[in-house]
PDB file of C-alpha atoms in Angstrom:
ATOM      1  CA  UNK A   1     -26.398  36.827 -65.811  1.00  0.00           C
ATOM      2  CA  UNK A   2     -28.116  35.563 -62.810  1.00  0.00           C
ATOM      3  CA  UNK A   3     -31.052  37.321 -61.516  1.00  0.00           C
ATOM      4  CA  UNK A   4     -31.758  38.199 -57.939  1.00  0.00           C
ATOM      5  CA  UNK A   5     -34.455  35.554 -57.604  1.00  0.00           C
ATOM      6  CA  UNK A   6     -32.140  32.810 -58.910  1.00  0.00           C
ATOM      7  CA  UNK A   7     -29.530  33.613 -56.230  1.00  0.00           C
ATOM      8  CA  UNK A   8     -32.024  33.380 -53.403  1.00  0.00           C
ATOM      9  CA  UNK A   9     -33.386  30.147 -54.849  1.00  0.00           C
ATOM     10  CA  UNK A  10     -29.891  28.583 -54.947  1.00  0.00           C
ATOM     11  CA  UNK A  11     -29.129  29.752 -51.423  1.00  0.00           C
ATOM     12  CA  UNK A  12     -32.398  28.288 -50.182  1.00  0.00           C
ATOM     13  CA  UNK A  13     -31.544  24.916 -51.724  1.00  0.00           C
ATOM     14  CA  UNK A  14     -28.079  24.883 -50.141  1.00  0.00           C
ATOM     15  CA  UNK A  15     -29.133  25.838 -46.616  1.00  0.00           C
ATOM     16  CA  UNK A  16     -30.708  22.979 -44.676  1.00  0.00           C
ATOM     17  CA  UNK A  17     -34.122  23.479 -43.306  1.00  0.00           C
ATOM     18  CA  UNK A  18     -34.169  23.689 -39.539  1.00  0.00           C
ATOM     19  CA  UNK A  19     -36.944  22.024 -37.612  1.00  0.00           C
ATOM     20  CA  UNK A  20     -37.059  23.891 -34.301  1.00  0.00           C
ATOM     21  CA  UNK A  21     -39.374  21.361 -32.656  1.00  0.00           C
ATOM     22  CA  UNK A  22     -37.086  18.452 -33.567  1.00  0.00           C
ATOM     23  CA  UNK A  23     -34.077  20.343 -32.199  1.00  0.00           C
ATOM     24  CA  UNK A  24     -35.886  21.080 -28.936  1.00  0.00           C
ATOM     25  CA  UNK A  25     -36.940  17.439 -28.614  1.00  0.00           C
ATOM     26  CA  UNK A  26     -33.379  16.222 -29.290  1.00  0.00           C
ATOM     27  CA  UNK A  27     -31.984  18.700 -26.788  1.00  0.00           C
ATOM     28  CA  UNK A  28     -34.466  17.566 -24.123  1.00  0.00           C
ATOM     29  CA  UNK A  29     -33.558  13.912 -24.736  1.00  0.00           C
ATOM     30  CA  UNK A  30     -29.855  14.728 -24.555  1.00  0.00           C
ATOM     31  CA  UNK A  31     -30.350  16.690 -21.339  1.00  0.00           C
ATOM     32  CA  UNK A  32     -32.354  13.817 -19.827  1.00  0.00           C
ATOM     33  CA  UNK A  33     -29.664  11.264 -20.737  1.00  0.00           C
ATOM     34  CA  UNK A  34     -26.954  13.498 -19.285  1.00  0.00           C
ATOM     35  CA  UNK A  35     -28.930  13.938 -16.044  1.00  0.00           C
ATOM     36  CA  UNK A  36     -29.348  10.145 -15.696  1.00  0.00           C
ATOM     37  CA  UNK A  37     -25.624   9.599 -16.264  1.00  0.00           C
ATOM     38  CA  UNK A  38     -24.748  12.298 -13.726  1.00  0.00           C
ATOM     39  CA  UNK A  39     -27.072  10.729 -11.126  1.00  0.00           C
ATOM     40  CA  UNK A  40     -25.589   7.254 -11.701  1.00  0.00           C
ATOM     41  CA  UNK A  41     -22.090   8.713 -11.348  1.00  0.00           C
ATOM     42  CA  UNK A  42     -23.062  10.441  -8.097  1.00  0.00           C
ATOM     43  CA  UNK A  43     -24.509   7.183  -6.691  1.00  0.00           C
ATOM     44  CA  UNK A  44     -21.319   5.273  -7.547  1.00  0.00           C
ATOM     45  CA  UNK A  45     -19.230   8.013  -5.984  1.00  0.00           C
ATOM     46  CA  UNK A  46     -21.284   7.801  -2.766  1.00  0.00           C
ATOM     47  CA  UNK A  47     -20.902   4.001  -2.669  1.00  0.00           C
ATOM     48  CA  UNK A  48     -17.148   4.290  -3.079  1.00  0.00           C
ATOM     49  CA  UNK A  49     -16.886   6.946  -0.380  1.00  0.00           C
ATOM     50  CA  UNK A  50     -18.959   4.852   2.040  1.00  0.00           C
ATOM     51  CA  UNK A  51     -16.713   1.800   1.638  1.00  0.00           C
ATOM     52  CA  UNK A  52     -14.246   1.318   4.492  1.00  0.00           C
ATOM     53  CA  UNK A  53     -10.599   1.798   3.674  1.00  0.00           C
ATOM     54  CA  UNK A  54      -8.121  -1.044   3.734  1.00  0.00           C
ATOM     55  CA  UNK A  55      -6.672   0.275   6.992  1.00  0.00           C
ATOM     56  CA  UNK A  56     -10.139   0.323   8.590  1.00  0.00           C
ATOM     57  CA  UNK A  57     -10.767  -3.286   7.544  1.00  0.00           C
ATOM     58  CA  UNK A  58      -7.428  -4.437   8.957  1.00  0.00           C
ATOM     59  CA  UNK A  59      -7.977  -2.489  12.194  1.00  0.00           C
ATOM     60  CA  UNK A  60     -11.458  -4.026  12.659  1.00  0.00           C
ATOM     61  CA  UNK A  61     -10.087  -7.508  11.961  1.00  0.00           C
ATOM     62  CA  UNK A  62      -7.267  -7.125  14.460  1.00  0.00           C
ATOM     63  CA  UNK A  63      -9.555  -5.688  17.139  1.00  0.00           C
ATOM     64  CA  UNK A  64     -12.100  -8.474  16.629  1.00  0.00           C
ATOM     65  CA  UNK A  65      -9.467 -11.183  16.949  1.00  0.00           C
ATOM     66  CA  UNK A  66      -7.642  -9.610  19.882  1.00  0.00           C
ATOM     67  CA  UNK A  67     -10.341 -10.021  22.502  1.00  0.00           C
ATOM     68  CA  UNK A  68      -8.786 -11.295  25.718  1.00  0.00           C
ATOM     69  CA  UNK A  69      -6.356 -13.815  24.360  1.00  0.00           C
ATOM     70  CA  UNK A  70      -2.675 -13.114  24.668  1.00  0.00           C
ATOM     71  CA  UNK A  71      -0.649 -13.517  21.487  1.00  0.00           C
ATOM     72  CA  UNK A  72       1.580 -16.533  21.010  1.00  0.00           C
ATOM     73  CA  UNK A  73       5.009 -15.809  22.428  1.00  0.00           C
ATOM     74  CA  UNK A  74       8.188 -17.029  20.801  1.00  0.00           C
ATOM     75  CA  UNK A  75      11.090 -18.049  22.987  1.00  0.00           C
ATOM     76  CA  UNK A  76      14.555 -18.853  21.841  1.00  0.00           C
ATOM     77  CA  UNK A  77      16.160 -22.220  22.201  1.00  0.00           C
ATOM     78  CA  UNK A  78      19.637 -23.138  21.074  1.00  0.00           C
ATOM     79  CA  UNK A  79      19.394 -21.914  17.483  1.00  0.00           C
ATOM     80  CA  UNK A  80      15.691 -21.710  16.629  1.00  0.00           C
ATOM     81  CA  UNK A  81      12.467 -20.315  17.979  1.00  0.00           C
ATOM     82  CA  UNK A  82       9.949 -22.603  19.633  1.00  0.00           C
ATOM     83  CA  UNK A  83       6.411 -21.747  20.557  1.00  0.00           C
ATOM     84  CA  UNK A  84       6.154 -21.066  24.269  1.00  0.00           C
ATOM     85  CA  UNK A  85       4.560 -24.004  25.963  1.00  0.00           C
ATOM     86  CA  UNK A  86       2.083 -23.630  28.767  1.00  0.00           C
ATOM     87  CA  UNK A  87       3.337 -24.534  32.182  1.00  0.00           C
ATOM     88  CA  UNK A  88       2.387 -27.997  33.335  1.00  0.00           C
ATOM     89  CA  UNK A  89       0.713 -28.255  36.712  1.00  0.00           C
ATOM     90  CA  UNK A  90       3.003 -29.447  39.474  1.00  0.00           C
ATOM     91  CA  UNK A  91       0.316 -30.280  42.025  1.00  0.00           C
ATOM     92  CA  UNK A  92      -3.339 -31.266  42.212  1.00  0.00           C
ATOM     93  CA  UNK A  93      -4.626 -27.728  42.898  1.00  0.00           C
ATOM     94  CA  UNK A  94      -2.934 -26.371  39.789  1.00  0.00           C
ATOM     95  CA  UNK A  95      -4.277 -29.281  37.736  1.00  0.00           C
ATOM     96  CA  UNK A  96      -7.804 -28.582  39.035  1.00  0.00           C
ATOM     97  CA  UNK A  97      -7.512 -24.878  38.194  1.00  0.00           C
ATOM     98  CA  UNK A  98      -6.169 -25.683  34.711  1.00  0.00           C
ATOM     99  CA  UNK A  99      -9.000 -28.158  34.047  1.00  0.00           C
ATOM    100  CA  UNK A 100     -11.595 -25.568  35.124  1.00  0.00           C
ATOM    101  CA  UNK A 101     -10.061 -23.006  32.769  1.00  0.00           C
ATOM    102  CA  UNK A 102     -10.240 -25.448  29.862  1.00  0.00           C
ATOM    103  CA  UNK A 103     -13.891 -26.217  30.581  1.00  0.00           C
ATOM    104  CA  UNK A 104     -14.747 -22.505  30.864  1.00  0.00           C
ATOM    105  CA  UNK A 105     -13.072 -21.796  27.492  1.00  0.00           C
ATOM    106  CA  UNK A 106     -14.947 -24.690  25.892  1.00  0.00           C
ATOM    107  CA  UNK A 107     -18.308 -23.479  27.211  1.00  0.00           C
ATOM    108  CA  UNK A 108     -17.772 -19.829  26.213  1.00  0.00           C
ATOM    109  CA  UNK A 109     -16.952 -20.697  22.594  1.00  0.00           C
TER     110      UNK A 109
END
């Protein structure tokens, strides 16, 4: 027969000893690591939310390239499309005006 003291001795050997200070230290370290991860996640989330969308990028690109220049116009010829050609000057005044426009475009660029 087992005595009462033998039972408590066996139970004491089976149960692990708990170090409260070690548990508190481990919990604090775990909490600190979790807080750092949560902060890094929040920073990444803010960066992603501050990035412009694809539509915004396309809109900005189109607005930047559509200053005062008219788009190229396609005209039809017999069976294909040709790029519209600028009108050629028919007199000296038109030629002078056209030359001035070319020089102004060259200077502004």
